[in-house]
Coordinates of N, CA and C in Angstrom, one line a residue:
X1 N -0.4 15.8 1.9 CA -0.9 15.0 0.8 C -2.5 15.1 0.7
X2 N -3.0 15.6 2.0 CA -4.6 16.1 1.9 C -5.1 17.4 0.9
X3 N -4.3 18.0 1.2 CA -4.4 19.4 0.3 C -3.8 18.8 -1.3
X4 N -3.0 18.5 -1.3 CA -2.6 18.3 -3.1 C -4.0 17.1 -3.8
X5 N -4.4 16.6 -2.7 CA -5.7 15.5 -3.2 C -6.5 16.2 -3.3
X6 N -6.8 17.0 -2.3 CA -8.3 18.0 -2.3 C -8.3 18.8 -3.4
X7 N -7.3 19.5 -3.8 CA -6.9 20.1 -5.1 C -6.8 19.7 -6.4
X8 N -6.4 18.8 -6.2 CA -6.6 17.5 -7.9 C -8.1 17.2 -7.7
X9 N -8.7 16.6 -6.7 CA -10.0 16.2 -6.9 C -11.0 17.4 -7.2
X10 N -10.9 18.3 -6.8 CA -11.6 19.9 -7.0 C -11.2 19.9 -8.6
X11 N -9.8 20.1 -9.0 CA -9.7 20.6 -10.3 C -10.1 19.3 -11.6
X12 N -9.9 17.8 -11.2 CA -10.8 17.1 -11.5 C -12.4 17.4 -12.4
X13 N -13.3 17.3 -11.0 CA -14.7 17.8 -11.1 C -14.9 18.9 -12.3
X14 N -14.0 19.8 -12.5 CA -14.6 20.5 -13.2 C -14.9 19.8 -14.7
X15 N -13.9 19.0 -15.2 CA -14.5 17.8 -16.2 C -14.9 16.6 -16.1
X16 N -15.2 16.6 -15.0 CA -15.8 14.7 -14.6 C -16.8 14.8 -13.7
X17 N -18.2 13.9 -13.7 CA -19.0 14.0 -12.8 C -18.5 12.6 -11.4
X18 N -17.6 12.0 -11.9 CA -17.2 10.7 -10.9 C -15.5 10.4 -10.7
X19 N -14.8 11.0 -9.7 CA -13.5 10.8 -9.7 C -13.0 9.5 -8.6
X20 N -12.4 8.6 -9.6 CA -12.0 7.0 -9.2 C -10.5 7.6 -8.3
X21 N -10.3 7.3 -7.4 CA -9.2 7.4 -6.3 C -8.7 6.2 -6.1
X22 N -7.1 5.6 -6.7 CA -6.8 4.5 -6.0 C -6.4 4.3 -5.0
X23 N -6.7 4.9 -4.0 CA -6.1 5.1 -2.9 C -7.0 4.5 -1.5
X24 N -6.0 3.9 -0.8 CA -6.7 3.7 0.6 C -6.6 4.5 1.4
X25 N -7.0 3.8 2.6 CA -7.0 5.0 4.3 C -5.8 4.5 4.7
X26 N -4.5 4.5 4.0 CA -3.2 4.8 4.0 C -2.9 6.1 4.8
X27 N -2.7 6.3 5.8 CA -1.9 7.0 6.3 C -3.0 8.5 7.0
X28 N -4.2 7.8 6.7 CA -5.3 8.7 6.7 C -5.3 10.0 5.9
X29 N -4.7 10.1 4.7 CA -4.4 11.2 3.8 C -5.7 11.3 3.2
X30 N -7.1 10.7 3.0 CA -7.7 10.9 2.3 C -9.2 11.2 3.4
X31 N -9.0 11.4 4.5 CA -9.9 11.6 5.7 C -9.8 12.4 5.8
X32 N -11.3 13.4 5.9 CA -10.8 14.5 5.8 C -11.6 15.6 4.0
X33 N -11.6 14.5 3.0 CA -10.9 14.9 2.0 C -12.7 14.9 1.8
X34 N -13.4 16.2 0.7 CA -14.6 16.4 0.4 C -15.0 16.2 -0.9
X35 N -15.8 15.5 -1.1 CA -16.1 15.4 -2.7 C -16.9 16.7 -3.0
X36 N -16.5 17.5 -4.5 CA -17.2 18.8 -4.1 C -18.8 18.8 -4.9
X37 N -19.6 19.5 -4.8 CA -21.0 19.6 -5.1 C -21.1 18.9 -6.0
X38 N -20.6 18.8 -7.3 CA -20.8 18.2 -8.4 C -20.3 16.8 -9.1
X39 N -19.5 16.3 -7.9 CA -18.9 15.2 -7.6 C -19.0 13.9 -7.1
X40 N -19.0 13.1 -7.9 CA -19.1 11.8 -6.6 C -17.4 10.9 -6.7
X41 N -16.9 10.4 -5.4 CA -15.4 10.0 -5.3 C -15.8 8.5 -4.8
X42 N -15.3 7.7 -5.6 CA -15.2 6.3 -5.3 C -13.3 5.7 -5.0
X43 N -13.7 5.0 -4.6 CA -12.6 4.2 -4.2 C -12.7 2.8 -3.3
X44 N -11.4 2.1 -2.7 CA -11.4 0.9 -2.7 C -11.3 0.8 -0.8
X45 N -12.4 0.5 -0.7 CA -12.7 0.5 0.9 C -11.7 -0.6 1.6
X46 N -10.0 0.0 1.5 CA -9.1 -0.4 2.2 C -8.2 0.1 3.1
X47 N -7.6 -0.4 4.0 CA -7.0 -0.1 5.1 C -5.4 0.7 4.5
X48 N -5.1 -0.4 3.6 CA -3.9 -0.6 3.3 C -3.5 -0.6 1.6
X49 N -2.7 -0.1 0.9 CA -2.5 -0.2 -0.6 C -2.5 -1.7 -0.9
X50 N -1.7 -2.2 0.2 CA -1.2 -3.9 -0.1 C -2.4 -4.5 -0.3
X51 N -2.9 -4.0 0.2 CA -4.7 -5.0 -0.1 C -5.3 -4.9 -2.0
X52 N -4.7 -3.6 -1.9 CA -4.8 -3.1 -3.9 C -4.3 -3.8 -4.5
X53 N -2.9 -4.1 -4.3 CA -1.7 -5.2 -5.0 C -2.6 -6.5 -4.4
X54 N -2.6 -7.0 -3.6 CA -3.2 -8.1 -3.4 C -4.5 -8.6 -4.6
X55 N -5.1 -7.8 -4.7 CA -6.8 -7.6 -5.8 C -7.6 -7.8 -4.8
X56 N -7.8 -7.6 -2.9 CA -9.2 -7.7 -2.4 C -8.4 -7.7 -1.0
X57 N -9.3 -6.5 -0.4 CA -9.7 -6.8 1.2 C -9.4 -7.9 2.0
X58 N -10.3 -8.7 1.9 CA -10.2 -10.3 2.2 C -8.8 -10.8 1.8
X59 N -8.0 -11.0 1.0 CA -6.7 -11.5 0.8 C -5.9 -10.8 1.6
X60 N -5.8 -9.3 1.9 CA -4.9 -9.1 2.8 C -5.1 -9.0 4.1
X61 N -6.5 -9.1 4.2 CA -6.8 -9.5 5.8 C -6.0 -11.1 5.9
X62 N -6.5 -12.0 4.8 CA -6.0 -13.1 5.4 C -4.7 -13.1 5.7
X63 N -3.6 -12.7 4.7 CA -2.4 -12.3 5.1 C -2.1 -12.1 6.6
X64 N -2.7 -10.5 6.7 CA -2.3 -10.4 8.0 C -2.2 -10.6 9.1
X65 N -3.7 -12.0 8.8 CA -4.2 -12.9 10.2 C -3.4 -14.0 10.0
X66 N -2.5 -14.7 9.3 CA -1.9 -15.7 9.0 C -0.4 -15.2 9.3
X67 N 0.0 -13.9 9.2 CA 1.5 -13.5 9.1 C 1.5 -12.3 9.2
X68 N 1.4 -11.7 10.5 CA 1.0 -10.4 10.8 C 2.0 -9.7 10.8
X69 N 3.2 -10.1 11.7 CA 4.8 -9.6 11.2 C 5.7 -9.9 9.7
X70 N 4.9 -9.5 8.6 CA 5.3 -9.3 7.4 C 5.4 -7.6 7.1
X71 N 6.5 -7.3 6.3 CA 6.8 -6.3 5.5 C 6.6 -7.0 3.9
X72 N 5.8 -5.8 2.9 CA 5.7 -5.8 1.8 C 6.8 -5.1 1.0
X73 N 6.8 -5.7 -0.2 CA 7.5 -4.7 -1.5 C 6.7 -5.0 -2.9
X74 N 7.2 -4.3 -3.5 CA 6.5 -4.3 -5.1 C 7.9 -3.8 -5.8
X75 N 7.2 -4.2 -7.1 CA 8.4 -3.3 -7.9 C 8.7 -1.7 -7.9
X76 N 7.2 -1.2 -7.9 CA 7.6 0.1 -7.5 C 7.8 1.0 -6.4
X77 N 7.7 0.5 -5.1 CA 8.5 0.9 -4.2 C 9.9 0.7 -4.1
X78 N 10.8 -0.5 -4.9 CA 11.7 -0.8 -4.6 C 12.6 0.2 -6.3
X79 N 11.8 0.3 -7.1 CA 12.2 1.3 -8.1 C 12.6 2.6 -7.6
X80 N 11.7 3.3 -6.2 CA 11.5 4.6 -5.8 C 12.3 5.0 -4.7
X81 N 13.2 3.3 -4.2 CA 13.4 3.4 -3.6 C 13.1 4.0 -1.9
X82 N 11.9 3.6 -1.7 CA 10.8 3.9 -0.2 C 10.6 3.1 0.3
X83 N 11.6 2.6 1.1 CA 11.6 1.6 2.0 C 12.7 1.6 3.0
X84 N 12.4 1.2 4.6 CA 13.3 1.6 5.6 C 14.6 0.9 4.8
X85 N 14.9 0.2 4.3 CA 15.7 -0.7 3.8 C 17.0 -0.1 3.4
X86 N 15.9 0.8 1.9 CA 16.9 1.8 1.5 C 17.2 2.9 2.2
X87 N 16.8 3.3 2.8 CA 17.0 4.2 4.0 C 18.4 4.1 5.1
X88 N 18.4 2.4 5.2 CA 19.4 2.3 6.1 C 20.2 2.3 4.9
X89 N 20.7 1.8 3.7 CA 21.9 1.7 3.0 C 22.3 3.3 2.9
X90 N 21.3 3.9 3.1 CA 22.0 5.8 2.9 C 22.0 6.1 4.3
X91 N 21.9 5.7 5.6 CA 22.5 6.1 6.5 C 23.5 5.3 7.1
X92 N 23.8 4.2 6.7 CA 25.2 3.6 6.5 C 26.6 4.3 6.3
X93 N 26.5 5.2 5.4 CA 27.4 6.2 5.0 C 27.9 7.1 6.4
X94 N 26.1 7.2 6.5 CA 26.4 8.7 7.2 C 26.9 8.6 9.0
X95 N 26.2 7.8 9.4 CA 26.2 7.1 10.9 C 27.0 5.8 10.8
X96 N 27.2 4.9 9.9 CA 28.1 3.8 10.1 C 27.0 2.5 10.3
X97 N 27.8 1.2 9.7 CA 27.0 0.4 9.8 C 26.5 0.0 11.2
X98 N 27.2 0.2 12.1 CA 26.7 -1.1 13.3 C 25.6 -0.3 14.1
X99 N 25.9 1.5 14.1 CA 24.6 2.1 14.4 C 23.2 1.6 13.8
X100 N 23.3 1.9 12.3 CA 22.5 1.4 11.6 C 21.6 0.2 11.9
X101 N 22.5 -0.9 12.3 CA 21.9 -1.8 12.6 C 21.1 -2.2 13.6
X102 N 21.9 -1.7 14.8 CA 20.7 -1.1 15.5 C 19.3 -0.9 15.5
X103 N 19.2 0.3 14.5 CA 18.0 0.7 14.5 C 17.3 0.6 13.6
X104 N 17.7 -0.8 13.1 CA 17.1 -1.3 11.8 C 16.6 -2.7 12.5
X105 N 17.1 -3.2 13.6 CA 16.5 -4.3 14.2 C 15.6 -3.6 15.1
X106 N 15.4 -2.5 16.1 CA 14.5 -1.8 16.5 C 13.3 -1.6 15.4
X107 N 13.0 -1.0 14.3 CA 12.4 -0.9 13.4 C 11.3 -2.1 12.7
X108 N 12.5 -3.3 12.9 CA 11.8 -4.6 12.7 C 12.1 -5.4 13.5
X109 N 11.8 -5.5 14.7 CA 11.5 -6.2 15.6 C 10.2 -6.8 15.6
X110 N 9.2 -6.8 14.9 CA 8.3 -7.2 15.2 C 7.8 -8.1 13.9
X111 N 8.6 -7.7 12.8 CA 8.7 -8.1 11.8 C 9.3 -9.9 11.6
X112 N 9.0 -10.7 11.1 CA 9.4 -12.1 10.7 C 9.8 -12.2 9.0
X113 N 8.7 -11.8 8.3 CA 8.8 -11.9 6.8 C 8.4 -11.4 6.2
X114 N 9.2 -10.9 4.6 CA 9.4 -9.9 3.7 C 8.6 -10.8 2.5
X115 N 7.7 -10.1 1.9 CA 7.2 -10.8 0.9 C 7.4 -9.7 -0.6
X116 N 7.6 -10.1 -1.4 CA 7.6 -9.7 -2.8 C 6.6 -9.7 -3.1
X117 N 5.1 -8.6 -3.5 CA 4.3 -8.7 -4.3 C 4.7 -8.7 -6.4
X118 N 4.2 -9.8 -7.0 CA 4.4 -10.1 -8.2 C 3.6 -9.5 -8.5
X119 N 3.3 -8.0 -9.1 CA 2.1 -7.6 -9.7 C 2.2 -7.3 -11.4
X120 N 2.9 -8.5 -11.8 CA 2.9 -9.0 -12.9 C 3.6 -8.6 -14.2
X121 N 4.8 -7.8 -13.7 CA 5.6 -7.0 -14.5 C 6.6 -8.3 -15.4
X122 N 6.9 -8.4 -17.0 CA 7.6 -9.0 -17.7 C 8.5 -9.3 -16.7
X123 N 9.8 -8.5 -16.6 CA 10.9 -8.7 -15.7 C 11.2 -8.3 -14.6
X124 N 9.9 -9.8 -13.5 CA 10.0 -9.5 -12.2 C 11.8 -9.8 -11.8
X125 N 12.6 -10.7 -12.2 CA 13.4 -11.0 -11.6 C 14.3 -10.3 -10.6
X126 N 14.8 -9.4 -11.3 CA 15.3 -8.5 -10.8 C 14.9 -7.7 -9.2
X127 N 14.1 -7.5 -9.2 CA 13.1 -7.1 -8.0 C 12.9 -8.5 -7.1
X128 N 12.3 -9.4 -7.5 CA 12.6 -10.7 -6.9 C 13.7 -11.0 -5.8
X129 N 15.0 -10.3 -7.0 CA 16.1 -11.0 -6.5 C 16.5 -9.7 -5.2
X130 N 16.1 -8.3 -5.6 CA 16.2 -7.6 -4.3 C 15.6 -8.1 -3.4
X131 N 14.3 -8.3 -3.3 CA 13.4 -8.3 -1.9 C 14.2 -9.7 -1.3
X132 N 14.4 -10.7 -2.1 CA 15.1 -12.0 -1.6 C 16.5 -11.2 -1.2
X133 N 17.0 -10.7 -1.1 CA 18.8 -10.5 -1.1 C 18.6 -9.4 0.7
X134 N 17.1 -9.0 0.3 CA 16.9 -7.6 1.7 C 16.1 -8.7 2.7
X135 N 15.6 -9.5 2.8 CA 15.4 -10.3 3.6 C 16.1 -11.3 4.2
X136 N 17.5 -11.8 3.3 CA 18.2 -12.6 3.6 C 19.1 -11.3 4.7
X137 N 19.7 -10.2 4.7 CA 20.5 -9.5 4.6 C 20.1 -8.5 6.6
X138 N 18.3 -9.1 6.7 CA 17.7 -8.5 7.7 C 16.9 -9.6 8.5
X139 N 17.5 -11.0 7.9 CA 17.2 -12.2 8.6 C 15.3 -12.4 9.1
X140 N 14.8 -12.4 7.5 CA 13.9 -11.9 7.7 C 13.2 -12.9 6.5
X141 N 12.5 -13.5 6.6 CA 11.6 -15.0 5.7 C 11.0 -14.5 4.4
X142 N 12.0 -15.2 3.4 CA 11.2 -14.7 2.2 C 10.4 -15.3 1.6
X143 N 9.1 -15.0 1.0 CA 8.1 -15.3 -0.1 C 7.4 -14.3 -1.0
X144 N 7.1 -14.8 -2.2 CA 6.5 -14.0 -3.0 C 5.4 -14.7 -3.0
X145 N 4.5 -13.6 -3.6 CA 2.9 -13.7 -3.8 C 2.7 -13.1 -5.2
X146 N 1.7 -13.9 -5.7 CA 1.0 -13.2 -6.5 C 0.1 -11.8 -6.6
X147 N 0.3 -11.0 -7.2 CA -0.5 -10.0 -7.3 C -2.0 -10.4 -7.8
X148 N -2.7 -9.3 -7.8 CA -3.9 -9.1 -8.5 C -4.6 -8.0 -8.7
X149 N -4.8 -7.7 -10.3 CA -5.5 -6.0 -10.4 C -6.9 -6.3 -10.6
X150 N -7.8 -7.3 -9.8 CA -9.1 -7.6 -10.0 C -9.4 -5.9 -9.5
X151 N -8.8 -5.7 -8.2 CA -9.9 -4.4 -7.6 C -9.4 -3.3 -8.6
X152 N -8.5 -3.1 -9.0 CA -8.0 -1.9 -9.8 C -9.3 -2.1 -11.0
X153 N -9.3 -3.4 -11.7 CA -10.2 -3.0 -12.9 C -11.5 -3.3 -11.7
X154 N -12.2 -3.7 -11.1 CA -13.6 -3.5 -10.9 C -13.6 -1.8 -10.3
X155 N -12.5 -1.1 -9.7 CA -12.4 0.1 -9.4 C -13.1 0.9 -11.2
X156 N -12.7 0.4 -12.2 CA -12.6 1.4 -13.3 C -13.8 1.3 -14.1
X157 N -14.4 -0.2 -13.9 CA -15.2 -0.9 -14.5 C -16.7 -0.9 -13.7
X158 N -16.6 -1.2 -12.3 CA -17.9 -1.6 -11.6 C -18.0 -2.9 -12.2
X159 N -18.8 -3.6 -10.9 CA -19.7 -2.9 -10.4 C -19.1 -2.1 -8.6
X160 N -19.6 -1.3 -8.2 CA -19.2 -0.8 -7.1 C -19.4 -1.4 -5.8
X161 N -19.2 -2.6 -5.1 CA -19.8 -3.2 -4.2 C -19.4 -2.7 -3.0
X162 N -19.7 -3.4 -2.0 CA -19.4 -3.1 -0.5 C -18.1 -3.1 -0.4
X163 N -17.5 -2.9 -1.6 CA -15.7 -3.0 -1.5 C -14.7 -2.0 -2.0
X164 N -16.0 -1.1 -2.0 CA -15.7 0.5 -2.7 C -16.1 1.1 -1.5
X165 N -15.8 2.4 -1.4 CA -16.3 3.4 -1.0 C -17.1 4.3 -1.7
X166 N -17.8 4.2 -1.9 CA -18.6 5.8 -2.8 C -19.4 7.0 -1.8
X167 N -18.9 7.7 -2.0 CA -18.8 9.3 -1.6 C -19.7 10.1 -2.4
X168 N -20.4 10.5 -1.8 CA -21.9 11.6 -2.8 C -21.2 12.6 -3.0
X169 N -21.6 13.3 -3.8 CA -21.4 15.0 -4.2 C -21.6 15.5 -2.7
X170 N -20.6 16.2 -2.4 CA -20.7 17.5 -0.9 C -20.2 16.7 0.2
X171 N -20.3 15.6 0.3 CA -20.0 14.8 1.9 C -18.3 14.5 2.0
X172 N -18.0 14.3 3.3 CA -16.6 14.4 3.5 C -16.6 13.3 4.0
X173 N -15.1 12.6 3.2 CA -14.9 11.2 3.5 C -14.7 11.3 4.9
X174 N -14.8 9.9 5.8 CA -14.6 10.3 7.1 C -13.9 9.0 7.7
X175 N -13.1 8.8 8.7 CA -12.4 7.1 9.0 C -13.4 6.4 9.4
X176 N -14.6 6.4 9.9 CA -15.8 5.3 10.0 C -16.4 4.9 8.7
X177 N -16.5 5.9 7.6 CA -16.9 5.1 6.6 C -16.1 3.8 6.0
X178 N -15.1 3.8 6.3 CA -14.1 2.9 5.5 C -14.4 1.2 6.5
X179 N -14.4 1.7 8.2 CA -14.7 1.0 9.1 C -16.4 0.0 9.1
X180 N -17.1 1.0 9.0 CA -18.2 0.5 8.6 C -18.5 0.0 7.5
X181 N -18.7 -1.6 7.6 CA -19.3 -2.7 6.6 C -19.5 -3.6 6.5
X182 N -20.5 -4.1 5.3 CA -20.6 -5.2 5.9 C -19.2 -6.7 6.3
X183 N -19.8 -7.4 7.5 CA -18.7 -8.5 7.5 C -17.9 -7.9 8.8
X184 N -18.0 -6.8 9.0 CA -17.1 -6.3 10.2 C -17.7 -6.5 11.5

C-alpha cells in the first residue's frame, strides 16, 4: 500500500502543489511516505479512519474510552464485504460452522459492541439491519452512531489546524508526527 500511495502522490505532484490524503495512521501505511520536493501533503491527524467517519479525533477518542471493545461498520465496509463477519461467512463453507464459531469467538473475545456509523446515505436501512443482524449473530450489543463529514470538509476547505498533519515539501511522514500534537 505504501508503494502505491507514494506512486500516486508522486504522479499527482506533477499537476498540483498540495495533495490531500483522506487517510490516517491506519496500518502505518503512510509512515515513510515522502512529500515530493514540489508538494505539500495534508491529511487528518488520526490514528484510525473511524475518527474520519465520526468527524474528529476527539469524538473517536471519547468512544474508544467509553467503549474500548467496539467494532465499527459503515456502508462502505459492508458493501465491499471487508469485515471479519464476511470472512466468517466465506469460511463456513470451507471449514464448517463449529470451527468458524471458535475462530470468531477468539477474534471477537475483547469486543462487546458493534456500531454502525450512519454516514448520511439516503437509504441506510439495509446497512443498519445488516449490522444489527451481525451483532445479534455474534452476541454483540448493537448501537448506531451518526457520522460526520466535518473532518473531510475541513480537509477540503481548511483551515488545517492541529487536527491535520501538514507535511512540507521534501519531508517524510513519521509515526511521531501523528502523536506529537497539542493535548497529547
